[in-house]
Tab-separated table of C-alpha atoms in Angstrom:
chain	number	residue	atom	x	y	z
A	1	MET	CA	54.979	-37.321	-1.484
A	2	ASP	CA	57.534	-35.281	-3.424
A	3	THR	CA	60.151	-34.748	-0.719
A	4	GLN	CA	62.519	-32.879	-3.061
A	5	LYS	CA	59.905	-30.268	-3.909
A	6	LEU	CA	59.026	-29.934	-0.241
A	7	ALA	CA	62.688	-29.422	0.696
A	8	MET	CA	62.980	-26.782	-2.032
A	9	GLN	CA	59.886	-24.957	-0.800
A	10	GLN	CA	61.204	-24.950	2.758
A	11	LYS	CA	64.395	-23.282	1.534
A	12	VAL	CA	62.374	-20.739	-0.458
A	13	MET	CA	60.229	-19.893	2.553
A	14	LYS	CA	63.297	-19.366	4.730
A	15	CYS	CA	64.909	-17.118	2.125
A	16	LEU	CA	61.753	-15.014	1.806
A	17	GLU	CA	61.311	-14.909	5.576
A	18	ASP	CA	64.914	-13.819	6.161
A	19	ASN	CA	64.508	-10.982	3.668
A	20	LEU	CA	61.044	-9.688	4.549
A	21	LYS	CA	62.227	-6.079	4.777
A	22	VAL	CA	63.518	-6.263	1.232
A	23	TRP	CA	60.313	-7.254	-0.536
A	24	SER	CA	57.310	-7.027	1.845
A	25	HIS	CA	56.308	-3.578	0.543
A	26	ILE	CA	55.051	-5.294	-2.621
A	27	LEU	CA	51.476	-6.060	-1.578
A	28	GLU	CA	50.661	-8.676	-4.218
A	29	MET	CA	53.857	-10.558	-3.454
A	30	GLN	CA	52.960	-10.401	0.255
A	31	LYS	CA	49.562	-11.965	-0.491
A	32	ASP	CA	51.238	-14.789	-2.408
A	33	TYR	CA	53.722	-15.306	0.396
A	34	ASP	CA	50.903	-15.507	2.968
A	35	ARG	CA	49.184	-18.215	0.912
A	36	PHE	CA	52.503	-20.014	0.528
A	37	VAL	CA	53.155	-19.950	4.289
A	38	LYS	CA	49.621	-21.105	5.050
A	39	ASN	CA	50.164	-24.141	2.839
A	40	MET	CA	53.524	-24.852	4.464
A	41	LYS	CA	51.981	-24.730	7.943
A	42	LYS	CA	49.277	-27.159	6.855
A	43	ILE	CA	51.943	-29.463	5.429
A	44	ASN	CA	53.804	-29.303	8.728
A	45	ASP	CA	50.613	-30.193	10.637
A	46	LEU	CA	50.131	-33.240	8.396
A	47	GLN	CA	53.624	-34.651	8.906
A	48	PRO	CA	52.902	-36.807	12.010
A	49	ALA	CA	50.198	-38.649	10.043
A	50	VAL	CA	52.378	-38.810	6.909
A	51	HIS	CA	55.247	-40.418	8.815
A	52	SER	CA	53.176	-42.602	11.141
A	53	ASN	CA	54.570	-46.106	11.483
A	54	PRO	CA	51.960	-48.900	11.515
A	55	GLU	CA	54.598	-51.628	11.791
A	56	PRO	CA	54.300	-52.022	15.597
A	57	ILE	CA	50.575	-52.639	15.114
A	58	ALA	CA	51.329	-55.102	12.294
A	59	ALA	CA	53.754	-56.985	14.567
A	60	ASN	CA	51.110	-57.049	17.308
A	61	ILE	CA	48.551	-58.392	14.826
A	62	LYS	CA	50.941	-61.209	13.868
A	63	ASN	CA	51.524	-62.140	17.504
A	64	THR	CA	47.801	-62.020	18.287
A	65	HIS	CA	47.081	-64.065	15.143
A	66	GLU	CA	49.343	-66.827	16.453
A	67	LYS	CA	47.863	-66.530	19.938
A	68	LEU	CA	44.312	-66.779	18.574
A	69	ILE	CA	45.088	-69.949	16.602
A	70	ALA	CA	46.782	-71.469	19.658
A	71	GLN	CA	43.638	-70.810	21.734
A	72	LEU	CA	41.164	-71.710	19.004
A	73	LEU	CA	42.592	-75.052	17.898
A	74	PRO	CA	42.088	-77.020	21.155
A	75	VAL	CA	38.585	-75.589	21.495
A	76	ILE	CA	37.724	-76.714	17.952
A	77	LYS	CA	39.141	-80.199	18.492
A	78	VAL	CA	37.402	-80.801	21.815
A	79	LEU	CA	34.155	-79.228	20.626
A	80	SER	CA	34.150	-81.609	17.645
A	81	VAL	CA	34.334	-84.556	20.091
A	82	TYR	CA	31.443	-83.092	22.079
A	83	ALA	CA	29.407	-82.507	18.884
A	84	HIS	CA	30.020	-86.109	17.806
A	85	ASP	CA	28.921	-87.470	21.166
A	86	LYS	CA	25.749	-85.397	21.113
A	87	GLY	CA	24.909	-86.274	17.510
A	88	MET	CA	25.338	-82.680	16.379
A	89	LYS	CA	26.430	-83.607	12.854
A	90	LYS	CA	26.096	-80.147	11.372
A	91	LEU	CA	28.330	-78.640	14.045
A	92	GLU	CA	30.786	-81.540	13.834
A	93	LYS	CA	31.116	-80.993	10.080
A	94	LYS	CA	31.855	-77.289	10.568
A	95	LEU	CA	34.645	-78.124	12.997
A	96	LYS	CA	36.657	-80.245	10.555
A	97	ILE	CA	39.546	-77.783	10.320
A	98	ASP	CA	43.202	-78.197	11.275
A	99	ARG	CA	46.111	-75.879	12.121
A	100	LYS	CA	47.304	-75.727	8.502
A	101	ALA	CA	43.866	-74.591	7.325
A	102	LEU	CA	43.652	-71.996	10.113
A	103	ASN	CA	47.059	-70.576	9.160
A	104	LYS	CA	45.886	-70.122	5.573
A	105	LEU	CA	42.886	-68.011	6.602
A	106	LYS	CA	43.021	-64.263	5.980
A	107	PRO	CA	42.688	-62.063	9.086
A	108	ASN	CA	38.996	-61.316	8.542
A	109	GLN	CA	38.321	-65.015	7.846
A	110	LEU	CA	40.134	-66.132	10.993
A	111	GLU	CA	38.193	-63.583	13.026
A	112	LYS	CA	34.908	-64.834	11.526
A	113	GLU	CA	35.801	-68.487	12.115
A	114	SER	CA	36.870	-67.833	15.706
A	115	LEU	CA	33.705	-65.907	16.485
A	116	ALA	CA	31.559	-68.675	14.966
A	117	VAL	CA	33.213	-71.257	17.247
A	118	TRP	CA	32.763	-69.027	20.289
A	119	LYS	CA	29.096	-68.464	19.429
A	120	ALA	CA	28.561	-72.219	19.033
A	121	ILE	CA	29.875	-72.784	22.566
A	122	THR	CA	27.883	-69.950	24.164
A	123	LYS	CA	24.716	-70.979	22.306
A	124	HIS	CA	25.044	-74.496	23.721
A	125	GLN	CA	25.772	-73.116	27.193
A	126	SER	CA	22.631	-70.967	27.092
A	127	ALA	CA	20.526	-73.951	26.047
A	128	ASN	CA	21.972	-76.102	28.819
A	129	VAL	CA	21.392	-73.500	31.522
A	130	GLU	CA	17.666	-74.161	31.184
A	131	LYS	CA	18.338	-77.895	31.578
A	132	ALA	CA	20.714	-77.363	34.498
A	133	LYS	CA	23.478	-79.085	32.530
A	134	ASN	CA	25.827	-76.178	32.034
A	135	ASP	CA	28.787	-78.176	33.303
A	136	GLU	CA	28.838	-80.553	30.319
A	137	ALA	CA	31.461	-78.521	28.445
A	138	GLU	CA	33.593	-78.569	31.586
A	139	ASN	CA	33.490	-82.380	31.505
A	140	TYR	CA	35.186	-82.233	28.103
A	141	GLY	CA	37.886	-79.830	29.364
A	142	LEU	CA	36.356	-76.653	27.950
A	143	SER	CA	36.501	-74.409	30.996
A	144	GLN	CA	34.754	-71.063	31.193
A	145	LYS	CA	38.180	-69.447	31.515
A	146	MET	CA	39.222	-70.913	28.143
A	147	ILE	CA	36.049	-69.692	26.492
A	148	ASP	CA	36.329	-66.192	27.976
A	149	SER	CA	40.015	-65.975	27.051
A	150	LEU	CA	39.208	-66.968	23.476
A	151	TYR	CA	36.621	-64.213	23.215
A	152	ASP	CA	39.020	-61.609	24.637
A	153	THR	CA	41.636	-62.546	22.043
A	154	ILE	CA	39.073	-62.371	19.230
A	155	ILE	CA	38.143	-58.811	20.275
A	156	GLN	CA	41.811	-57.832	20.631
A	157	TYR	CA	42.541	-59.209	17.159
A	158	LYS	CA	39.577	-57.359	15.659
A	159	ASN	CA	40.539	-54.037	17.285
A	160	LEU	CA	44.158	-54.313	16.148
A	161	GLN	CA	43.081	-54.869	12.547
A	162	GLU	CA	40.776	-51.843	12.701
A	163	ASN	CA	43.545	-49.693	14.214
A	164	TYR	CA	45.971	-50.783	11.494
A	165	LYS	CA	43.493	-49.971	8.713
A	166	GLU	CA	42.679	-46.587	10.259
A	167	GLU	CA	46.347	-45.642	10.609
A	168	LYS	CA	47.145	-46.687	7.035
A	169	SER	CA	44.123	-44.777	5.752
A	170	ALA	CA	45.028	-41.653	7.749
A	171	SER	CA	48.591	-41.790	6.433
A	172	LYS	CA	47.372	-42.167	2.841
A	173	LYS	CA	45.002	-39.204	3.189
A	174	ALA	CA	47.730	-37.076	4.806
A	175	ILE	CA	50.153	-37.843	1.970
A	176	SER	CA	47.503	-36.912	-0.597
A	177	ALA	CA	46.691	-33.663	1.233
A	178	THR	CA	50.413	-32.861	1.500
A	179	ASP	CA	50.879	-33.408	-2.235
A	180	ASP	CA	47.963	-31.059	-2.942
A	181	ARG	CA	49.584	-28.305	-0.836
A	182	ILE	CA	53.006	-28.866	-2.406
A	183	ASN	CA	51.478	-28.589	-5.884
A	184	ALA	CA	49.557	-25.446	-4.885
A	185	ASN	CA	52.775	-23.846	-3.656
A	186	ASN	CA	54.606	-24.861	-6.804
A	187	LYS	CA	51.989	-23.025	-8.862
A	188	LEU	CA	52.378	-19.950	-6.662
A	189	LEU	CA	56.114	-19.995	-7.263
A	190	LYS	CA	56.011	-20.590	-11.015
A	191	LYS	CA	53.114	-18.303	-11.887
A	192	ARG	CA	53.757	-15.439	-9.465
A	193	ILE	CA	56.611	-15.312	-6.943
A	194	ASP	CA	59.284	-16.408	-9.452
A	195	LYS	CA	58.303	-13.393	-11.556
A	196	PHE	CA	58.177	-10.870	-8.717
A	197	ILE	CA	61.683	-11.865	-7.693
A	198	TYR	CA	63.182	-10.271	-10.842
A	199	LEU	CA	62.414	-6.887	-9.331
A	200	PHE	CA	65.467	-7.472	-7.124
A	201	GLU	CA	67.976	-8.914	-9.581
A	202	GLN	CA	69.837	-5.635	-9.843
A	203	SER	CA	68.817	-3.809	-6.662
A	204	LYS	CA	69.233	-6.684	-4.193
A	205	PRO	CA	71.458	-9.306	-5.839
A	206	GLU	CA	72.162	-11.186	-2.600
A	207	PHE	CA	68.463	-11.735	-2.016
A	208	PHE	CA	67.914	-12.608	-5.682
A	209	ASN	CA	70.724	-15.180	-5.609
A	210	CYS	CA	69.463	-16.602	-2.308
A	211	TYR	CA	66.042	-17.153	-3.875
A	212	MET	CA	67.434	-18.683	-7.047
A	213	MET	CA	69.637	-21.086	-5.105
A	214	ALA	CA	66.653	-22.079	-2.963
A	215	ARG	CA	64.579	-22.715	-6.088
A	216	LYS	CA	67.317	-25.060	-7.269
A	217	ASN	CA	67.167	-26.735	-3.850
A	218	LYS	CA	70.748	-25.767	-3.136
A	219	PRO	CA	72.021	-24.232	0.116
A	220	MET	CA	73.496	-20.752	0.070
A	221	PRO	CA	77.081	-20.652	1.359
A	222	ALA	CA	77.370	-19.020	4.786
A	223	ASN	CA	80.290	-16.910	3.599
A	224	PRO	CA	80.942	-16.479	-0.129
A	225	PRO	CA	84.398	-17.876	-0.953
A	226	LYS	CA	87.084	-15.359	-1.752
A	227	LYS	CA	88.131	-15.339	-5.363
A	228	SER	CA	91.776	-15.885	-6.148
A	229	SER	CA	93.626	-15.167	-9.342
A	230	SER	CA	97.128	-15.746	-10.595
A	231	LYS	CA	96.930	-12.555	-12.654
A	232	PRO	CA	98.709	-9.424	-11.477
A	233	LYS	CA	96.503	-6.948	-9.591
A	234	ASN	CA	96.522	-4.480	-12.479
A	235	GLN	CA	95.001	-7.160	-14.771
A	236	GLN	CA	92.055	-8.020	-12.484
A	237	SER	CA	88.775	-6.531	-13.736
A	238	GLY	CA	86.934	-6.406	-10.370
A	239	LYS	CA	83.769	-7.761	-12.017
A	240	THR	CA	82.174	-11.123	-11.214
A	241	SER	CA	80.553	-13.379	-13.755
A	242	GLU	CA	76.770	-13.851	-13.738
A	243	PRO	CA	75.425	-16.972	-12.042
A	244	LYS	CA	74.596	-19.704	-14.487
């Protein structure tokens, strides 16, 4: 987002707004001004999304990432013992993963891995319910509370990632939309309003100078400084030089 152009356009809008009585009788200029203001209002509406800060979500994702690994690792280790005891070689092979490997996983990979482990436990629990042996996992230290807590953290981790992506995407779209409005206003200034303003160079020099200073992104002085001269009064011309 071009913040300098936006700051300039805000100054221009204020100058035009403060001098409405001077120029508003020019209908075509009024139409251009209305379009300009409409764009500025849209830009203003977009600012919360433009300046949204996803860092708190990112910090929460990091904390939840660490929490998920801390909950997942003991489940994986104990489940691998259970799989070995039950001759579940395919499951045992899948569970050959350590903390270092888990830390290297990308967020979506960690989420997938965690969900796969949780599903393996719940699938076994469902099968054992029919055999009235649902307490076998408990015998290995895998309590229902641990399993439920793992699932809750997986869902929390997934939701945080989605929120982060949505906020980043919304911010990116808002910046793009803001740039489009800034560019549209710049065209209005260059192709139309900048030209209308010369109607007032002689008749309303204060307004003309206000506009020109705004276009240069410079503030107008509240009170023009008094000019001093070392020349005698009878040598002073009384005329001021043209602005550069």
